Amino acid sequence: MNLPDLLQINLKNKKVIVRVDLNVPMKDGEALDTSRITSLIPTIDYLCEQGARIILISHFGRPEGKINPEMSLKQLLPSLEKCWGRDVSFGDDCIGPQAQKIIQNLKSGDVILLENLRFHPEEEKNDSQFAQALATLGDLYVNDGFSVSHRAHASVDAITQYLPSYPGLLMTKEIKALSQALNAPQKPLAAIVAGSKISTKLDLLKNLLEKVDLLILSGGIANTFLKSRNIAIGTSLYEPAMLETAKEIEKIAHDKQVEIILPIDATGSHETQNFVTMPLSNLPDSFKILDIGPETVSLFKTKLSQARTVVWNGPLGVFEVPPFDQGTTAIAQTVAELTHDGKLFSIAGGGETLAALTNAKCSKKFSYLSTAGGAFLEWLEGKKLPGIMALIKNKPQTC
Ligand code: ADP
Ligand code: MG
């Protein structure tokens, strides 16, 4: 892939706009998992050492184009300063005269974080004027958010029209690692897809069937498949609009001889009981599935022991609320052991997935952890990611 090389550029005193992904899961005002923050250390260190003036831009949550103080990036400053061991200043808006003014005052090696891009509806619309307003803040643009590069948003795509644009150190590392692992993976290749972002993930399963031999599903995605098979799921999370898509995927999987593995039992809440295990054959109407049960853990373990490569996105249950982390933890430990024994090459990614693996104390035992969830699944599908394509199109210019 012919990408421009940031390391060849003189960055002294340059105002460098860096698109990062600071959309980290939070709990009680603290970052629940800091993987996305620590993975940016090499980039931040490099830019500081080179004497750049660093302007960080990111989204956080889904404010849907409106200012929402609960989704202010300001709350991340203590975590960033602690992880990076540097002072980080803050700008209350990501565009406009106030942002311009504080950026003018930045000195070589200073780092500033600007407010949530998604407070502006134009960001998700890939709006040119908004991209231009962002671009006027800097001398060059660096995309270090592999995990957001599947979205053609203004700060990822349109901005590259207005500034010399480069992949960051993390982006380069992710592309290299995923290419090595996924261009010719050892077969059988198993994908574990779970979590709560049902529509986006379910949609990409179709293309994923071209690549994988085995599809292990859980969370809201599995529930949608179970529902489409007329299996009762009580009051559990599922996506009614995707029932037909789930049926189509089952048909394609059957034709391609890809095995879809669904949970066979669940733990969850039932009436006044908070933690109940039941088989999925006959779930009562008031049962809410919150994790896979022990039978499913055994089934998934058996299936994983037959694989040579596994890609994993999405926690298998509501891991934030113990004991509903048990299923995810048991499977994470299995994958970690198989990896350690040299039987499996394992890649996992996604905001909550990384948090769940940290919770399971397994995050160091996988072959590779990607900061990306959706983006890495799309990469695996073989899709061209708009954020990366935009960098290839933009040949480096001297600045
Ligand atoms: P990622 O960020 O790793 O890509 P998602 O954002 O799709 O993953 O989903 C993560 C969320 O899915 C977690 O917060 C977890 O609580 C939730 N989840 C997993 N299983 C269930 C379930 N059965 N019911 C409701 N939520 C679930
Ligand atoms: Mg998530």
XYZ file of C-alpha atoms and ligand atoms in Angstrom:
427
model
C 0.000 0.000 0.000
C 1.490 3.274 -1.121
C 1.079 5.525 1.883
C 3.034 8.737 2.491
C 5.650 8.563 5.251
C 5.313 10.935 8.182
C 8.829 10.078 9.343
C 10.283 11.829 6.280
C 8.731 15.190 7.131
C 10.330 18.052 9.015
C 7.819 18.764 11.759
C 9.656 21.486 13.668
C 7.089 24.069 14.810
C 4.493 22.660 12.432
C 0.893 22.699 13.607
C -0.058 19.060 13.208
C -3.739 18.104 13.385
C -3.947 14.499 14.579
C -7.243 12.600 14.267
C -7.283 10.116 17.119
C -9.921 7.842 18.587
C -10.477 8.777 22.215
C -13.885 7.153 22.317
C -12.944 5.061 25.341
C -15.480 3.362 27.609
C -16.003 5.345 30.827
C -17.241 4.320 34.252
C -17.769 6.743 37.162
C -15.850 9.525 35.392
C -12.789 7.380 34.696
C -11.571 5.571 31.603
C -12.615 1.932 32.080
C -9.902 0.852 29.678
C -6.966 2.974 28.561
C -5.738 0.820 25.636
C -6.742 3.439 23.052
C -4.917 6.142 25.043
C -1.703 4.200 25.697
C -1.529 3.011 22.089
C -1.094 6.674 21.069
C 2.044 7.182 23.196
C 4.554 6.539 20.346
C 2.776 9.075 18.119
C 2.546 11.764 20.785
C 6.173 11.191 21.868
C 7.429 11.301 18.283
C 5.576 14.507 17.413
C 6.746 16.184 20.623
C 10.366 15.122 20.073
C 10.214 16.510 16.550
C 9.053 19.858 17.921
C 5.579 19.835 16.385
C 2.619 21.696 17.853
C 0.061 18.971 18.352
C -3.657 19.494 17.884
C -5.701 16.425 18.766
C -9.196 15.962 17.363
C -11.575 13.123 18.236
C -15.195 12.168 18.666
C -16.688 10.843 21.886
C -19.987 8.966 22.105
C -22.956 9.826 19.951
C -24.056 13.408 20.684
C -25.777 13.469 17.250
C -24.604 16.912 16.231
C -25.567 18.690 19.449
C -23.483 20.038 22.320
C -23.837 17.625 25.215
C -21.686 18.311 28.304
C -21.852 14.620 29.272
C -19.967 13.823 26.085
C -17.334 16.508 26.465
C -13.813 15.296 25.785
C -12.651 17.495 28.664
C -13.394 14.657 31.089
C -10.570 12.666 29.476
C -7.820 15.192 30.240
C -6.749 13.607 33.580
C -6.515 10.149 31.942
C -4.534 11.528 28.980
C -2.102 13.465 31.157
C -1.585 10.463 33.420
C -1.034 7.987 30.553
C 1.147 10.245 28.444
C 3.032 11.960 31.298
C 2.470 15.342 29.622
C 0.332 18.424 30.079
C -2.585 18.545 27.675
C -4.544 21.775 27.223
C -8.129 21.956 25.991
C -10.087 23.987 23.445
C -13.846 24.341 23.981
C -14.635 24.055 20.283
C -12.907 22.176 17.482
C -13.326 25.029 14.960
C -13.733 28.802 14.975
C -11.886 31.904 16.226
C -11.392 30.679 19.796
C -9.717 27.467 18.590
C -7.593 29.524 16.163
C -6.463 31.807 18.959
C -5.315 29.164 21.426
C -3.566 27.220 18.689
C -1.589 30.341 17.730
C -0.258 30.369 21.298
C 0.930 26.744 21.224
C 4.662 26.246 21.505
C 6.780 23.564 19.955
C 6.056 20.268 21.794
C 2.727 21.479 23.259
C -0.354 19.250 23.042
C -3.931 20.494 22.871
C -7.130 18.466 22.670
C -10.115 20.078 20.971
C -13.750 19.471 21.912
C -15.826 16.574 20.508
C -16.049 16.761 16.706
C -19.535 15.268 16.771
C -20.974 18.318 18.544
C -21.119 19.572 14.941
C -23.589 17.705 12.705
C -21.332 18.420 9.701
C -18.679 16.006 11.000
C -20.661 12.852 10.265
C -21.899 14.328 6.971
C -18.343 14.604 5.644
C -19.081 18.288 5.069
C -16.433 20.147 3.051
C -16.831 23.512 4.769
C -16.491 21.961 8.197
C -13.437 20.020 7.005
C -11.961 23.249 5.682
C -12.619 24.976 9.012
C -10.724 22.174 10.745
C -7.927 22.276 8.191
C -7.299 26.014 8.710
C -6.108 25.161 12.240
C -3.024 23.283 11.091
C -0.177 22.919 8.604
C -0.605 19.203 8.085
C -2.968 16.395 8.965
C -2.238 13.007 10.476
C -4.810 10.227 10.728
C -3.941 7.995 13.675
C -7.455 6.668 14.131
C -7.530 3.347 12.306
C -10.608 2.528 14.373
C -12.564 5.415 12.815
C -11.234 5.026 9.296
C -14.216 2.981 8.119
C -16.296 6.155 8.447
C -16.207 8.778 5.697
C -16.482 11.640 8.155
C -15.122 15.171 7.709
C -12.222 14.709 10.150
C -11.251 11.410 8.499
C -11.985 11.913 4.815
C -12.876 15.450 3.586
C -10.096 17.120 5.609
C -7.473 15.353 3.472
C -8.560 17.548 0.542
C -7.192 20.619 2.277
C -3.929 19.592 3.931
C -0.927 17.376 3.233
C -2.053 14.153 4.910
C -0.196 11.259 6.509
C -0.940 8.087 8.450
C 0.188 8.245 12.084
C 2.475 5.749 13.795
C -0.408 3.771 15.308
C -2.287 3.681 12.004
C 0.829 2.388 10.220
C 1.350 -0.269 12.877
C -2.285 -1.425 12.718
C -2.257 -1.666 8.915
C 0.962 -3.677 8.970
C -0.177 -6.069 11.690
C -3.619 -6.674 10.209
C -2.222 -7.167 6.693
C 0.237 -9.738 7.982
C -2.403 -11.545 9.985
C -5.398 -11.419 7.719
C -4.252 -11.342 4.109
C -3.489 -15.050 4.211
C -4.731 -16.336 7.566
C -4.159 -19.898 8.671
C -7.388 -21.862 8.283
C -9.832 -22.667 9.775
C -10.540 -19.016 10.496
C -13.141 -18.361 13.188
C -14.787 -15.006 13.840
C -16.431 -14.178 17.147
C -18.872 -11.327 16.645
C -20.928 -10.093 19.564
C -21.843 -6.956 21.510
C -24.639 -4.469 21.169
C -23.979 -2.549 17.925
C -26.270 -4.876 16.067
C -27.144 -3.189 12.768
C -23.644 -2.241 11.656
C -22.110 -5.566 12.625
C -24.907 -7.740 11.293
C -24.661 -6.025 7.934
C -21.029 -6.863 7.504
C -21.439 -10.532 8.416
C -22.559 -11.216 4.835
C -19.183 -10.296 3.412
C -17.384 -11.893 6.308
C -18.826 -15.236 5.212
C -16.486 -15.049 2.200
C -13.501 -15.187 4.526
C -14.353 -17.215 7.592
C -15.008 -20.909 8.168
C -16.779 -20.496 11.459
C -18.909 -17.703 12.857
C -19.473 -17.646 16.608
C -22.158 -15.176 17.656
C -23.337 -13.800 20.964
C -24.887 -10.652 22.501
C -27.530 -8.684 20.636
C -26.379 -10.139 17.318
C -26.955 -13.756 18.372
C -30.306 -12.751 19.883
C -31.406 -11.359 16.520
C -30.483 -14.680 14.839
C -32.264 -16.679 17.557
C -35.381 -14.529 17.152
C -35.290 -14.986 13.366
C -35.234 -18.763 13.984
C -38.368 -18.302 16.140
C -36.473 -19.179 19.301
C -37.844 -17.272 22.305
C -35.434 -14.658 23.702
C -37.751 -13.043 26.282
C -37.035 -9.345 26.770
C -33.432 -9.538 25.500
C -31.744 -7.005 23.257
C -32.216 -7.641 19.517
C -32.803 -5.668 16.340
C -36.304 -6.170 14.896
C -35.340 -4.452 11.627
C -32.606 -7.041 10.979
C -34.584 -10.291 11.231
C -34.748 -10.735 7.464
C -31.035 -9.939 7.096
C -30.284 -12.591 9.705
C -32.259 -15.140 7.648
C -30.397 -14.157 4.475
C -27.058 -14.559 6.254
C -28.066 -18.028 7.467
C -28.884 -19.004 3.881
C -25.593 -17.700 2.486
C -23.700 -19.414 5.305
C -25.451 -22.686 4.491
C -24.541 -22.380 0.779
C -20.924 -21.557 1.618
C -20.724 -24.230 4.290
C -19.809 -21.713 6.953
C -20.940 -22.860 10.358
C -22.871 -20.320 12.438
C -22.638 -21.144 16.129
C -25.278 -19.611 18.389
C -25.574 -19.838 22.182
C -27.536 -22.812 23.540
C -28.045 -21.547 27.061
C -27.959 -18.190 28.777
C -27.559 -16.495 32.109
C -29.661 -13.461 32.786
C -32.363 -11.952 34.928
C -35.781 -13.462 35.384
C -38.563 -11.744 37.321
C -37.131 -11.094 40.799
C -34.057 -13.264 40.270
C -30.937 -11.514 39.061
C -28.751 -14.415 38.035
C -30.435 -17.430 36.473
C -29.147 -19.959 33.958
C -31.556 -21.472 31.454
C -31.404 -23.420 28.201
C -32.391 -21.410 25.149
C -34.936 -23.982 24.045
C -37.729 -22.700 26.209
C -37.027 -19.282 27.620
C -39.845 -17.608 29.607
C -41.220 -14.273 28.310
C -39.728 -12.263 31.170
C -36.158 -13.610 30.853
C -33.439 -11.181 29.795
C -30.282 -12.707 28.331
C -27.209 -11.000 29.760
C -24.475 -13.578 29.132
C -23.827 -17.011 27.654
C -24.371 -19.972 29.976
C -21.927 -22.813 30.860
C -23.157 -25.136 28.075
C -22.453 -22.421 25.532
C -19.026 -21.807 27.042
C -18.224 -25.517 26.472
C -19.607 -25.407 22.935
C -17.630 -22.274 21.998
C -14.463 -23.757 23.544
C -14.797 -26.936 21.478
C -15.329 -24.944 18.290
C -12.394 -22.637 19.002
C -10.073 -25.559 19.582
C -10.665 -26.513 15.924
C -9.620 -23.076 14.608
C -6.129 -21.866 13.695
C -6.949 -18.153 13.543
C -9.561 -16.237 15.479
C -10.758 -12.676 15.083
C -12.935 -11.317 17.864
C -15.074 -8.229 18.148
C -17.748 -7.655 20.774
C -18.128 -8.840 24.385
C -20.209 -12.013 24.704
C -22.297 -10.592 27.539
C -22.851 -7.525 29.689
C -19.334 -7.867 31.099
C -19.549 -4.497 32.884
C -21.978 -6.017 35.386
C -20.522 -9.083 37.139
C -21.290 -11.969 37.135
C -22.322 -11.407 33.520
C -18.639 -11.136 32.613
C -18.133 -14.865 33.216
C -18.827 -16.036 29.650
C -16.548 -13.439 28.044
C -13.815 -14.138 30.588
C -14.006 -17.931 30.103
C -13.727 -17.599 26.316
C -10.988 -14.952 26.584
C -8.986 -17.346 28.779
C -9.493 -20.174 26.305
C -8.288 -18.045 23.383
C -5.345 -16.827 25.473
C -4.335 -20.405 26.356
C -4.646 -21.673 22.780
C -2.573 -18.698 21.647
C 0.044 -19.327 24.306
C 0.268 -23.000 23.242
C 0.923 -21.920 19.654
C -2.327 -23.445 18.411
C -4.091 -20.238 17.539
C -3.316 -16.819 16.092
C -5.689 -14.430 17.841
C -6.736 -10.886 17.064
C -9.293 -8.914 19.029
C -10.512 -5.357 18.718
C -13.224 -2.890 19.688
C -13.713 -0.324 22.459
C -15.672 -2.549 24.834
C -13.934 -5.725 23.654
C -10.572 -4.401 24.842
C -12.147 -3.387 28.155
C -13.643 -6.882 28.517
C -10.254 -8.518 27.828
C -8.597 -6.266 30.379
C -11.315 -7.260 32.836
C -10.525 -10.914 32.044
C -6.801 -10.195 32.601
C -6.111 -11.573 29.137
C -5.292 -8.482 27.112
C -1.556 -9.222 26.924
C -2.060 -12.819 25.858
C -3.568 -12.313 22.413
C -1.394 -12.315 19.289
C -2.563 -8.834 18.373
C -4.997 -6.311 19.807
C -6.463 -3.720 17.494
C -7.903 -0.466 18.799
C -10.547 -0.923 16.120
C -13.766 -2.919 16.187
C -15.966 -2.100 13.207
C -12.999 -0.923 11.135
C -11.102 -4.147 11.615
C -14.129 -6.250 10.695
C -14.545 -4.171 7.532
C -10.862 -4.607 6.785
C -11.342 -8.342 7.169
C -14.343 -8.194 4.833
C -11.955 -6.830 2.225
C -13.535 -3.367 2.125
C -11.448 -0.342 1.317
C -11.589 1.972 4.311
C -12.336 5.600 3.327
C -9.862 7.027 5.855
C -7.007 4.992 4.390
C -8.045 5.551 0.785
C -8.034 9.308 1.431
C -4.402 9.083 2.531
C -3.338 7.105 -0.527
C -4.967 9.626 -2.855
C -3.167 12.499 -1.183
C 0.433 12.406 -2.214
C 2.724 14.125 0.253
C 3.532 17.719 -0.463
C 6.409 19.613 1.016
C 5.368 21.906 3.810
P -17.230 -3.089 20.796
O -17.159 -1.719 21.425
O -16.220 -4.013 21.367
O -17.202 -3.039 19.295
P -20.123 -3.088 21.063
O -20.075 -1.616 21.237
O -20.837 -3.613 19.861
O -18.654 -3.729 21.182
O -20.880 -3.783 22.285
C -20.422 -3.714 23.600
C -21.561 -3.800 24.552
O -22.371 -4.942 24.299
C -21.110 -3.952 25.981
O -21.316 -2.716 26.650
C -21.970 -5.092 26.552
O -22.552 -4.765 27.804
C -23.036 -5.236 25.490
N -23.661 -6.573 25.450
C -23.071 -7.767 25.256
N -23.966 -8.770 25.337
C -25.170 -8.193 25.586
C -26.492 -8.685 25.799
N -26.773 -9.983 25.764
N -27.483 -7.789 26.043
C -27.204 -6.461 26.085
N -25.985 -5.928 25.894
C -24.982 -6.781 25.644
Mg -18.605 -0.195 21.620
